[in-house]
Coordinates of C-alpha atoms in Angstrom, one line a residue:
Chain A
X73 CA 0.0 0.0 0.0
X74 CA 1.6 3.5 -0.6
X75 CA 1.9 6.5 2.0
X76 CA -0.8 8.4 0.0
X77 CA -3.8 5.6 0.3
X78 CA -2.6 4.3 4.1
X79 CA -2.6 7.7 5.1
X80 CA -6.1 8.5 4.1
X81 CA -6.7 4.7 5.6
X82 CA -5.9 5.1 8.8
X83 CA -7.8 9.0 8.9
X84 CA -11.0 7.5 7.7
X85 CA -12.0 5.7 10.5
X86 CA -11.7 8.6 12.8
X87 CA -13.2 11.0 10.6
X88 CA -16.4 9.1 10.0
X89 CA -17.0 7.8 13.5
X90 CA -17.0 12.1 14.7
X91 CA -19.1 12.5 11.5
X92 CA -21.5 9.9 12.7
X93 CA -21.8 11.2 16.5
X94 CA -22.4 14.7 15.1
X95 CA -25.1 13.5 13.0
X96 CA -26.9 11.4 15.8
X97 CA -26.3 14.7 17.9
X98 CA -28.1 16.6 15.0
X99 CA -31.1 14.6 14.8
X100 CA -31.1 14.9 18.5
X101 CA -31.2 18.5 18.9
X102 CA -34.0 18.7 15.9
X103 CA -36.1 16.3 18.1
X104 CA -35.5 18.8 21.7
X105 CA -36.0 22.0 19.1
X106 CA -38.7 20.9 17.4
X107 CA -40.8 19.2 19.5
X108 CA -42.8 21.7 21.7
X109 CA -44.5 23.5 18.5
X110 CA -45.2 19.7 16.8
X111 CA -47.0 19.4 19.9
X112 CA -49.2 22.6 20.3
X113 CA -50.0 21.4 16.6
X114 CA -51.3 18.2 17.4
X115 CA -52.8 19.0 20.4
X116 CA -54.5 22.0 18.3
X117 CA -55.5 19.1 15.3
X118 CA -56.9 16.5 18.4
X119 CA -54.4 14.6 18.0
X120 CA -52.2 12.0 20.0
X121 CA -49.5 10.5 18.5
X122 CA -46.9 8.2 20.1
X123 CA -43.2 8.9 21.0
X124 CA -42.1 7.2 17.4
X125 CA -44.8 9.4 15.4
X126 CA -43.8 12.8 17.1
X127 CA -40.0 12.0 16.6
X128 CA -40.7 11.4 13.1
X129 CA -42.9 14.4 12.8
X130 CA -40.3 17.2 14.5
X131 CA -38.0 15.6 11.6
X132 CA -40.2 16.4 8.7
X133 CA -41.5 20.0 9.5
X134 CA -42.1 22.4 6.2
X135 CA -40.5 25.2 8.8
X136 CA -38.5 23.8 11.3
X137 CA -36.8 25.8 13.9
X138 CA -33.7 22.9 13.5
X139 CA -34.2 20.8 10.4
X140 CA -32.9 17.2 10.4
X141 CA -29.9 16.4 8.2
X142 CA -31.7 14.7 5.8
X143 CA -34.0 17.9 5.3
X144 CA -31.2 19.9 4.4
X145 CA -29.1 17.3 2.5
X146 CA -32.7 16.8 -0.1
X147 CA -32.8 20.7 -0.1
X148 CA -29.1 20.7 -1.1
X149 CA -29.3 18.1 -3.7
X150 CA -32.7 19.6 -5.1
X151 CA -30.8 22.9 -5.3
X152 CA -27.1 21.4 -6.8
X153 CA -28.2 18.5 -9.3
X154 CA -31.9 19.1 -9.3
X155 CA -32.7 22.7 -11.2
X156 CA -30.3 24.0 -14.3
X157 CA -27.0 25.4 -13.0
X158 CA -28.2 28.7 -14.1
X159 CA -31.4 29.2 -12.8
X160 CA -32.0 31.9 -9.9
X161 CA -33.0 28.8 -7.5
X162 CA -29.6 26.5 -8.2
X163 CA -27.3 27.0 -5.3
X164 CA -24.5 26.6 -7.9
X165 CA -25.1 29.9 -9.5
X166 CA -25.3 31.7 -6.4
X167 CA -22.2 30.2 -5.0
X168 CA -20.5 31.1 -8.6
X169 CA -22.2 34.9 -7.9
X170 CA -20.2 34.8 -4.2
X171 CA -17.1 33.2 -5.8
X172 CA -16.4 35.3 -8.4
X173 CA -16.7 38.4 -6.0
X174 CA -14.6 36.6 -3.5
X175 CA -11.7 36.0 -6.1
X176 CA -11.3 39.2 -7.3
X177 CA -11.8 40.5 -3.7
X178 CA -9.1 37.7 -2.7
X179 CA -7.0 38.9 -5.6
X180 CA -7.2 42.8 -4.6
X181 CA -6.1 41.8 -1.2
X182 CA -3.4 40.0 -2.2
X183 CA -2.0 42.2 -3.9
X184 CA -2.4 45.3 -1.6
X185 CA -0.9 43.1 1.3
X186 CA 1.9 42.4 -0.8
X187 CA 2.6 45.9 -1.5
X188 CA 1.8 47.1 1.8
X189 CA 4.7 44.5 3.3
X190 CA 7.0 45.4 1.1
X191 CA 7.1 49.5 1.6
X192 CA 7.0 48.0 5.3
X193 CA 10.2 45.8 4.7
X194 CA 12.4 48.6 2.6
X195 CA 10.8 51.9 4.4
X196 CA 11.3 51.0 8.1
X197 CA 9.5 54.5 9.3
X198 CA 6.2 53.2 7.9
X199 CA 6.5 50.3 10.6
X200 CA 5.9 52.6 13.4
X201 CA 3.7 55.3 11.4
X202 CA 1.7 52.9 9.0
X203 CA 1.5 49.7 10.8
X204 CA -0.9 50.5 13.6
X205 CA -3.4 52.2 11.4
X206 CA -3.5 48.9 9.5
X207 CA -4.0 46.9 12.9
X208 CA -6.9 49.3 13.7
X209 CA -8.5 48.6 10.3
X210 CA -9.2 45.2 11.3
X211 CA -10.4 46.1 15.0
X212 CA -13.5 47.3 13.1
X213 CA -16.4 45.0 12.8
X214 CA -16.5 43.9 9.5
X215 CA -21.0 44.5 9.8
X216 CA -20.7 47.8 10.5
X217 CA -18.4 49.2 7.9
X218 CA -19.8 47.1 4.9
X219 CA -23.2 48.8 4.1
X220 CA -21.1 52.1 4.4
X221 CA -18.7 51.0 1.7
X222 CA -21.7 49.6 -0.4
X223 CA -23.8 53.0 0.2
X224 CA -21.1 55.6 -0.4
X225 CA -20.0 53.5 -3.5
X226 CA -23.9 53.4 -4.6
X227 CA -24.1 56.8 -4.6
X228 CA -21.2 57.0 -7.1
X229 CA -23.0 54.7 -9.3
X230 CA -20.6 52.0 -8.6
X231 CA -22.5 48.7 -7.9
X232 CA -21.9 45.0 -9.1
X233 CA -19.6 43.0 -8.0
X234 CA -16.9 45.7 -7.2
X235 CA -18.6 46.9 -3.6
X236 CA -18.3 43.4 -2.2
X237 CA -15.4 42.3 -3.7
X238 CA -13.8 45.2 -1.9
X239 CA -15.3 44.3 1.7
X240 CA -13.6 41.0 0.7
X241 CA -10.2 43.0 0.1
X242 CA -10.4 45.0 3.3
X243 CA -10.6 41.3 5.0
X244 CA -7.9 40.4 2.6
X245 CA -5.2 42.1 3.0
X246 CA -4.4 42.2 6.3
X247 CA -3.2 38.3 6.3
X248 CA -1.1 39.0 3.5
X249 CA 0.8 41.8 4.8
X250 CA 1.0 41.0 8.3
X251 CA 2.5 37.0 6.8
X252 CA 4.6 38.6 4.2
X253 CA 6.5 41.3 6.2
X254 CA 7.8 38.2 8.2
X255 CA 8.3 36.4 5.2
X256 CA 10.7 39.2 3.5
X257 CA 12.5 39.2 6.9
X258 CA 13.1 35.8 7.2
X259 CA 16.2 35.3 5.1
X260 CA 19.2 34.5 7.7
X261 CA 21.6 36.5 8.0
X262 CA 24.1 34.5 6.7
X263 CA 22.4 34.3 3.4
X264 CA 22.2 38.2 3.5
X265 CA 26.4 38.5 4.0
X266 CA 26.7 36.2 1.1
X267 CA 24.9 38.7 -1.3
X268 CA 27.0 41.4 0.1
X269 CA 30.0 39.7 -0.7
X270 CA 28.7 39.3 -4.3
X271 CA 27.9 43.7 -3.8
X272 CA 24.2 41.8 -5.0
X273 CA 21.7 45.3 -6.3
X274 CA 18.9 45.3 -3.8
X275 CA 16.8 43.9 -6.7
X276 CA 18.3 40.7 -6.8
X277 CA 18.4 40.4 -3.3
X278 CA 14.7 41.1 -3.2
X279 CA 14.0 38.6 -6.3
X280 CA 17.1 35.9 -5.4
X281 CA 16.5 35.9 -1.8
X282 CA 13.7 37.6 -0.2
X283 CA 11.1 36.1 -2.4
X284 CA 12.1 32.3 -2.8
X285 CA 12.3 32.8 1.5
X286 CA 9.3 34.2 1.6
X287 CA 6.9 31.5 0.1
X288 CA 6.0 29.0 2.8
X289 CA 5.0 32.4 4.9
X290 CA 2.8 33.7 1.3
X291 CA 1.0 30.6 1.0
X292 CA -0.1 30.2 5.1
X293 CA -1.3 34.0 4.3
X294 CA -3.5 33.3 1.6
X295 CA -4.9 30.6 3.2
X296 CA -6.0 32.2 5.9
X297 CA -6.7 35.6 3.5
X298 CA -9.0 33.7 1.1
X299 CA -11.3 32.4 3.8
X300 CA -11.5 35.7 4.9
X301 CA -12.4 37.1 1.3
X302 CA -15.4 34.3 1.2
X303 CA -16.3 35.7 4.2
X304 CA -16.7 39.3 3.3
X305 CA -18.6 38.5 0.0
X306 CA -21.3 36.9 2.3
X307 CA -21.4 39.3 4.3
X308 CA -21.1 42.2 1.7
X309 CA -24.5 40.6 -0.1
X310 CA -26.1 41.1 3.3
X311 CA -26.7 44.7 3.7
X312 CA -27.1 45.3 -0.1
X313 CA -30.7 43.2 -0.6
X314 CA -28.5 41.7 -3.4
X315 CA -30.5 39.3 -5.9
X316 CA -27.5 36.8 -6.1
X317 CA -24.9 35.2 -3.9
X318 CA -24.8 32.9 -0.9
X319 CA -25.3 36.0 1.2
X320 CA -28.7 36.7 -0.5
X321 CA -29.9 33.3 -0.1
X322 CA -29.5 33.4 4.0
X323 CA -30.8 36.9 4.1
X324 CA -34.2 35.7 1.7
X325 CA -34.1 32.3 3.6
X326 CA -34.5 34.1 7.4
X327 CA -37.0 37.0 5.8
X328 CA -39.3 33.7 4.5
X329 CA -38.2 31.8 8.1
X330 CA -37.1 29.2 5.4
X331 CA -34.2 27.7 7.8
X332 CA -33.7 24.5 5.2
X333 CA -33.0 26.9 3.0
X334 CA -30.7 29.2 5.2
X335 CA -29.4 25.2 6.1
X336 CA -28.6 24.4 2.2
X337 CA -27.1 28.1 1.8
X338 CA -24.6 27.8 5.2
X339 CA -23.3 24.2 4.1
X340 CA -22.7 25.3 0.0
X341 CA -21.0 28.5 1.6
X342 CA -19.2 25.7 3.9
X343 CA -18.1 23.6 0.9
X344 CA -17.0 26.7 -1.1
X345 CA -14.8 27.7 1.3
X346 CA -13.8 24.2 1.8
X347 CA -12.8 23.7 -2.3
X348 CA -10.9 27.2 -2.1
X349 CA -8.7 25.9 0.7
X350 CA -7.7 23.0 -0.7
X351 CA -7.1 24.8 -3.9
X352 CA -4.7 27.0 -2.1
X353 CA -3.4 23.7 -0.4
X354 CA -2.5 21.9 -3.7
X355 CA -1.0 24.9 -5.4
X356 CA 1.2 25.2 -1.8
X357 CA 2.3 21.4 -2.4
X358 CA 3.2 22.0 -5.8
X359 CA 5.3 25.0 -5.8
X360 CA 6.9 23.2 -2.6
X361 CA 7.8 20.5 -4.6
X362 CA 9.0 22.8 -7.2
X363 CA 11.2 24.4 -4.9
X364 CA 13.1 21.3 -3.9
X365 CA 11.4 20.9 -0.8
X366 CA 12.1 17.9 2.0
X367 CA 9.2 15.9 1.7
Chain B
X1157 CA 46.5 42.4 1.8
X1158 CA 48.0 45.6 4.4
X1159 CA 46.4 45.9 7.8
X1160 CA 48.0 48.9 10.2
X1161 CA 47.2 49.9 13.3
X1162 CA 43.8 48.8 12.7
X1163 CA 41.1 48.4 15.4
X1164 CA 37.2 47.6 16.0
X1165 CA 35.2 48.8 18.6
X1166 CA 31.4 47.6 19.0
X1167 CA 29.4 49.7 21.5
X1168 CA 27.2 47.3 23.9
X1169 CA 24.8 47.7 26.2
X1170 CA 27.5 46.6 28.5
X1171 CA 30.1 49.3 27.3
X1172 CA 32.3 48.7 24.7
X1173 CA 34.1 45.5 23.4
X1174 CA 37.2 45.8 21.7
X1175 CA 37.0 43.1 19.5
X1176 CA 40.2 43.7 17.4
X1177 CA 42.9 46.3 19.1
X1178 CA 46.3 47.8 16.8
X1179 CA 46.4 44.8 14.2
X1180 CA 49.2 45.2 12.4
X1181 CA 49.5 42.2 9.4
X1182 CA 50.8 41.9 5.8
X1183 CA 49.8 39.2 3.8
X1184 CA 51.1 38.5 0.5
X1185 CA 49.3 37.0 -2.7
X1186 CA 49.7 33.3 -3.3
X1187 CA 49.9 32.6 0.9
X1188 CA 47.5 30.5 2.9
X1189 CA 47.1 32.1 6.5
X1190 CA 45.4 30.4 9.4
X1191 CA 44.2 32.9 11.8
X1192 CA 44.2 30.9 15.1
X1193 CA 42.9 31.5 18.7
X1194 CA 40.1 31.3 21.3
X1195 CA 36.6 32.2 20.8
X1196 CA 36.3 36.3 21.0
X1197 CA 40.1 36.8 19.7
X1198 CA 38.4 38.6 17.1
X1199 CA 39.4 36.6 14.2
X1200 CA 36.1 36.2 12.6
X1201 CA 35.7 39.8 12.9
X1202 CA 39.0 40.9 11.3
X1203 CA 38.0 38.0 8.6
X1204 CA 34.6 40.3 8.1
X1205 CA 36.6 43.4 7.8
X1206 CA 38.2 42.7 5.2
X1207 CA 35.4 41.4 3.6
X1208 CA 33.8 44.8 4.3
X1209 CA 31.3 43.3 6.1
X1210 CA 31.9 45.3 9.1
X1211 CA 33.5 48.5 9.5
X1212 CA 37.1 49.4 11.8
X1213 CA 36.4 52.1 13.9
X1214 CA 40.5 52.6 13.8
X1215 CA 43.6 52.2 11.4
X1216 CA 43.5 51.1 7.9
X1217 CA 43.5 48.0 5.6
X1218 CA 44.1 47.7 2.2
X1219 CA 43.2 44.6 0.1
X1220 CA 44.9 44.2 -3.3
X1221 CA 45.9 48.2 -2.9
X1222 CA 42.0 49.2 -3.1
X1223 CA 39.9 49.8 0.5
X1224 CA 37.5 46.6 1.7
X1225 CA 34.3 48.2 0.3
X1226 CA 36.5 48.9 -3.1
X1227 CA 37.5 45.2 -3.1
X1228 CA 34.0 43.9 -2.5
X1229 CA 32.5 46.1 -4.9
X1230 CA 35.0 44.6 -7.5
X1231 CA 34.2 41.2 -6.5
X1232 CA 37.5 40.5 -5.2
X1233 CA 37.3 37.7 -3.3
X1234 CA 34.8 34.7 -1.8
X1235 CA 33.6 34.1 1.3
X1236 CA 32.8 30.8 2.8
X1237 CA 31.1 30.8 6.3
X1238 CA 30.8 28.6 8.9
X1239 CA 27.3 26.8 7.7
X1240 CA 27.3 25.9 3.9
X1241 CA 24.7 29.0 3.9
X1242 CA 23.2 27.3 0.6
X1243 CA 19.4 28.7 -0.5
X1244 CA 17.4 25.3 0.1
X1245 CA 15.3 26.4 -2.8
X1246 CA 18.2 25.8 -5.3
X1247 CA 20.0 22.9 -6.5
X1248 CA 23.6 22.6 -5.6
X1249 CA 23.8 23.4 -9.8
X1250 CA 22.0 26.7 -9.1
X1251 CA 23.2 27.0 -5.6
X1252 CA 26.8 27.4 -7.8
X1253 CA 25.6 29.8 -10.5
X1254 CA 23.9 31.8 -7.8
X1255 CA 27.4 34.3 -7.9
X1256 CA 27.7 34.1 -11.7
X1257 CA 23.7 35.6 -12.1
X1258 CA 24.4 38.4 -9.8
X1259 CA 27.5 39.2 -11.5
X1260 CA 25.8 38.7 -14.7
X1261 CA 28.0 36.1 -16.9
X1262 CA 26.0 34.2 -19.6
X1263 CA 24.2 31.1 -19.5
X1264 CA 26.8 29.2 -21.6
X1265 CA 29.6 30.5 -19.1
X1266 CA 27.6 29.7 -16.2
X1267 CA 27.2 26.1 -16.9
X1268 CA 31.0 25.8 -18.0
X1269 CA 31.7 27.2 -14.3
X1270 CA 29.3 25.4 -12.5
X1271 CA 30.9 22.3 -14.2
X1272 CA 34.6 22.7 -13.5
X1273 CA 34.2 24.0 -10.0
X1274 CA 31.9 20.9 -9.1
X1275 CA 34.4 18.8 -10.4
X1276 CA 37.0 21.1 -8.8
X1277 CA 35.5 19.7 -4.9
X1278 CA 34.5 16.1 -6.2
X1279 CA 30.8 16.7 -6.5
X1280 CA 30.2 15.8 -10.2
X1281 CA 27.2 14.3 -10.6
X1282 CA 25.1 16.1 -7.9
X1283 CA 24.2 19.3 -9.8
X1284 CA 20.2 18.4 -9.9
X1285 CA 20.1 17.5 -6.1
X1286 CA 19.2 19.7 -3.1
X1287 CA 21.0 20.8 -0.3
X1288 CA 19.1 18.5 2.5
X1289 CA 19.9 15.5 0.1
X1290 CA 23.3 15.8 0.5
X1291 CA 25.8 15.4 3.7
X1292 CA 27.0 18.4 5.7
X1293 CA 30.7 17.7 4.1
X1294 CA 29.3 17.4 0.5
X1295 CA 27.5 21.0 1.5
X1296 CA 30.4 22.6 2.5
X1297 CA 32.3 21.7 -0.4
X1298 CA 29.2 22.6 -2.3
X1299 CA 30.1 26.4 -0.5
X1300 CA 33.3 26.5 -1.1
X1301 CA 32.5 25.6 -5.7
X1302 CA 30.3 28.8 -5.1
X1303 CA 32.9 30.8 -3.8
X1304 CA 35.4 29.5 -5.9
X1305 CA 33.2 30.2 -9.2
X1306 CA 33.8 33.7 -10.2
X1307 CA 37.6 33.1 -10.0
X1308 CA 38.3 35.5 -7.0
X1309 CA 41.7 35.7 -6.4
X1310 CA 41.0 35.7 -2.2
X1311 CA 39.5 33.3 -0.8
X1312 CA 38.4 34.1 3.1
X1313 CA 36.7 30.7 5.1
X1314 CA 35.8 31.5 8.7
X1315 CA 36.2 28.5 9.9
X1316 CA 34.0 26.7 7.1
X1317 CA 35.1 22.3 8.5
X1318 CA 34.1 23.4 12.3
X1319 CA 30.6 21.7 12.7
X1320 CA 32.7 18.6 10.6
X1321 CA 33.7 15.3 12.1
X1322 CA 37.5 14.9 12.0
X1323 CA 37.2 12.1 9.4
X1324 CA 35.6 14.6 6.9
X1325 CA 37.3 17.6 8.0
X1326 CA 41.0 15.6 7.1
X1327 CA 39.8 14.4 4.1
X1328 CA 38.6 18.3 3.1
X1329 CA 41.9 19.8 4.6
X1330 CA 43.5 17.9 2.2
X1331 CA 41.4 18.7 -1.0
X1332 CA 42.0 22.1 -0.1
X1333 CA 45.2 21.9 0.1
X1334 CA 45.6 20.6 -3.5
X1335 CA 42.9 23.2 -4.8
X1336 CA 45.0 26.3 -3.2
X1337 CA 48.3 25.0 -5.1
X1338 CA 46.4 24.0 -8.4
X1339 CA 44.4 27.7 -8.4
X1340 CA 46.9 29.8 -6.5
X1341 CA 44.5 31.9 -5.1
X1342 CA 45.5 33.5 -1.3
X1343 CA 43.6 32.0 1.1
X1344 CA 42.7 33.6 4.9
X1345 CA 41.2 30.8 6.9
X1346 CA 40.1 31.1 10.6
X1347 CA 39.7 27.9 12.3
X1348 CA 39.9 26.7 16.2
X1349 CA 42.0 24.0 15.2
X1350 CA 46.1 23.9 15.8
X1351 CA 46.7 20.8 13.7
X1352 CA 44.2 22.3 11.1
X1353 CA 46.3 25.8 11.3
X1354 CA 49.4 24.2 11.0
X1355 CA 48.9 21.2 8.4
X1356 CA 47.4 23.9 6.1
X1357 CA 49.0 27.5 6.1
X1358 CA 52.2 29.2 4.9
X1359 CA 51.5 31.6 8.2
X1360 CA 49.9 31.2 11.2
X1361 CA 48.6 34.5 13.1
X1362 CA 48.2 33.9 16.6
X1363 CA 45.7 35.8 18.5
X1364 CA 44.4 36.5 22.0
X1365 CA 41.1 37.8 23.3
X1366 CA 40.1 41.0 25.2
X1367 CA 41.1 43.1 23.5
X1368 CA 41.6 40.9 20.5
X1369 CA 45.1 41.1 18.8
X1370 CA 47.9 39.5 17.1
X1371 CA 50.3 37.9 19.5
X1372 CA 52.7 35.8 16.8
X1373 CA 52.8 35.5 13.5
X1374 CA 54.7 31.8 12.4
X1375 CA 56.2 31.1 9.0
X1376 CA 55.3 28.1 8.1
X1377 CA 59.1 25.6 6.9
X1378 CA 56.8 22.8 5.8
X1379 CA 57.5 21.7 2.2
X1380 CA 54.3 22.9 -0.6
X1381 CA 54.1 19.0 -0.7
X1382 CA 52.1 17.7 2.4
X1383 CA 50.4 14.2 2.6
X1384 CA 48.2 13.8 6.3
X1385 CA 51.1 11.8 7.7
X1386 CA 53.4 14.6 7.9
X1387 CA 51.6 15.4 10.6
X1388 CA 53.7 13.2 12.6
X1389 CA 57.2 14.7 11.7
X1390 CA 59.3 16.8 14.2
X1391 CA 59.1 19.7 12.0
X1392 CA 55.2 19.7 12.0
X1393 CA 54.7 19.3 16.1
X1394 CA 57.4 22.1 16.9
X1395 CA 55.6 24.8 15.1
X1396 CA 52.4 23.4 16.8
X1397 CA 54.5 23.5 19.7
X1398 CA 55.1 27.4 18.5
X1399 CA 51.3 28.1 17.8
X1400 CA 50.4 26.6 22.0
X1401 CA 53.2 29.1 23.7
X1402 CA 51.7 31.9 21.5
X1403 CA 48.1 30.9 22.2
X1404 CA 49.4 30.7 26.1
X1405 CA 51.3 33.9 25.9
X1406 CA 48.2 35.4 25.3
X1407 CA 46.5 34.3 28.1
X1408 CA 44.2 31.9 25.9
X1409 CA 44.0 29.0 28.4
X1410 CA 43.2 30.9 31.0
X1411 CA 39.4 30.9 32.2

């Protein structure tokens, strides 16, 4: 057997026992949430079911306060495979709505950090005057300054996908510059005498050394930055009544007290952000394994 | 190389520390000098000064007639440090050519380099692999092709076989012996090691901590010719005898 397939052998026991307890937890909690209005209901109709009928019933409501698992799994599935990909009620085109404004958010916030760690690394004065303004940006909650960002741009006739992809860059780029100031620093200083001894331009230090040194800190940045840009395109659909997007489905879900749909919504936002990580995972691997790296 | 009078002061939080006091030392081209004494002598330090990569606060040092910073700007010499200091990101290939891309030689030259000077310290062979694959020795040697590369005509190693068992370090001592005679550079070398010093060098400078200085400065009468075992002849342990009563002169054994 290789590493690859005894490694995911010996995680899969594990991993499906927790699933299974959380799931039997689940279906308990919808039982204890649901049960007291299933009962005003059937004492309202006459009725008197057993223990085995009521238990069956909390797991079945149209509106639940907790739906059961298998609610929201046949919402999902209905709303995934079940309706064309571009219809308004497919989850997949509203998770493709909240990706796309997350990736260029993501991008945008990349790049900022990178450019904000840089002046930081070659003009030390903006460490002391620059850097605490950037901490206090993100001391900020997040639902407070979004609708401002969305209004002000409005009112500048700039709408789309360019408001939240920026709520998405102000989550962005804090990660990245923060990781990346360390990761321009980190270079020994032994490695740093050798260029001097080659009288190395700072350009070659910055492209020979700084950057190669600089990647394993990059990559735990945008890991942590591209969450973070999912994140703020939810919650940058939220304020704005937007028609499309993951963010629009809970908001529509909660107005309509449609909780399997505000379910379906929460676990496709879950799995997007899921699919993005390990993207950012694989592409780490590989350029690791580009770069020579111990395996 | 010319030092006079020259002296380096760092400021602590403890006052200062003299780490090299009135260092007076010519070196001529072609020589291999061992710089020799305890920890804090300050031979590491005078090794980086002339490297320019620290600054006397007194006296003056010429290297090839031009100043340190002159010398480095010109590419004068390699430098080989105490770790093999390789980018793990590179192949010991690239690790080489790393030199030659700053300084801007073409591909074509590049890869004749790379070549000789790998065969130059035995590691033909190993161009595609990475530093962690190979053993600290094969490393250092890998350091010591990348300083050799550009064709420097100084070569400084501050103490570059020290975190080497003795097996390895012999067998590089010797390898570098027969690389200084077939390339003729001049060679500074700081090591901890008398054997090491005196097996290797034309001249040995002696020195003693606090303040650091040069207490003797040895000719070397060994023949250009030296297999391990002359390391047993009379000749070989009375200038180690030498090198011990100038490290004791100076106080070195003392705690």
């Amino acid at each position: 057997m290789s590493a690859g397939t005894s490694k995911f052998g010996n995680a899969f026991l594990p991993v499906t026992s927790i699933l299974l307890v959380l799931l039997l937890l689940w279906y308990v909690f919808a039982y204890v949430m649901n049960a007291p209005f299933q009962r005003e209901l059937d004492q309202r109709a006459g009725e008197n079911p057993s223990f085995s009928e009521l238990v069956i019933k909390t797991w079945s409501q149209p509106k639940p306060t907790m739906p059961a698992p298998h609610q929201v799994a046949q919402r999902l599935w209905k709303t995934v495979f079940g309706v064309k990909p571009w219809s308004k009620r497919s989850l997949v085109y509203h998770s493709g709505v909240t990706l796309s404004s997350t990736l260029l958010g993501f991008l945008m916030g990349t790049g900022l950090g990178l450019i904000i760690a840089i002046g930081i690394v070659y003009i030390p004065v903006l460490e002391k005057s620059f850097l605490p303004w950037i901490i206090a940006s993100q001391t900020i909650p997040i639902l407070a300054i979004a609708p401002m960002i969305i209004v002000v741009l409005a009112s500048i006739n700039i709408t789309g996908i360019l408001p939240k992809a920026l709520i998405s860059t102000y989550l962005s780029f804090f990660p990245v510059a923060v990781g990346m100031v360390k990761g321009l620093r980190s270079p020994e200083a032994m490695h740093l005498d050798l260029m001097r001894t080659y009288s190395a331009s700072n350009a070659q230090i910055f492209w020979k050394l700084r950057i190669p040194a600089s990647v394993p800190f990059f990559f735990t940045s945008i890991k942590v930055a591209i969450a973070a840009s999912l994140v703020g395109a939810i919650v940058g659909e939220l304020p704005t009544g937007a028609v499309a997007g993951i963010g629009s489905r809970l908001l529509a879900g909660s107005y309509y007290s449609q909780t399997i749909d505000i379910w379906a919504a929460l676990i496709a936002g879950s799995i997007l952000a899921m699919l993005l990580i390990a993207a950012v995972s694989m592409a780490q691997s590989f350029t690791a394994r580009m770069m020579g790296a111990q395996p | 190389m010319s030092a006079k009078d020259l002296s380096l002061t760092f400021t602590t939080n403890d006052g200062p520390v003299h780490a090299l006091s009135q260092v007076d030392l010519e070196i001529g081209r072609g020589e291999f000098v061992s710089f020799i004494g305890p920890s804090g002598c300050g031979k590491t330090t005078f090794l980086r000064v002339i490297a320019d990569l620290e600054q006397p606060t007194g006296g003056t040092i010429t290297v090839n007639g031009m100043t340190p910073e002159q010398a480095r700007l010109k590419r004068a010499y390699g430098y080989v440090f105490q770790a093999a200091a390789l980018y793990p990101w590179r192949t010991i290939e690239k690790n080489v050519a790393l030199p030659l891309e700053i300084m801007g030689f073409d591909k074509k030259e590049q890869s004749e380099r790379v070549e000789r000077t790998l065969a130059l310290v035995n590691l033909t062979g190993f161009e595609q692999k990475y530093p962690w694959q190979l053993s600290g020795g094969m490393q250092q040697r890998a350091s010591i092709a990348r300083a050799l590369s550009f064709d420097a005509d100084l070569l400084l190693m501050d103490e570059p076989f020290g975190a080497l068992d003795e097996i390895v370090r012999d067998h590089l001592n010797e390898q570098l012996l027969h690389l200084w005679e077939s390339t003729n550079k001049t060679i500074c070398f700081v090591t901890h090691s008398i054997p090491e010093a005196v097996y290797l060098s034309t001249k040995i400078v002696v020195m003693s901590p606090r303040p650091g200085r040069v207490t003797d400065v040895i000719d070397s009468t060994l023949p250009k010719e030296r297999p391990l075992d002359i390391r047993e002849s009379k000749e070989f342990l009375d200038i180690a005898q030498r090198v011990r009563d100038g490290l004791r002169a100076g106080h070195a054994y003392e705690v």
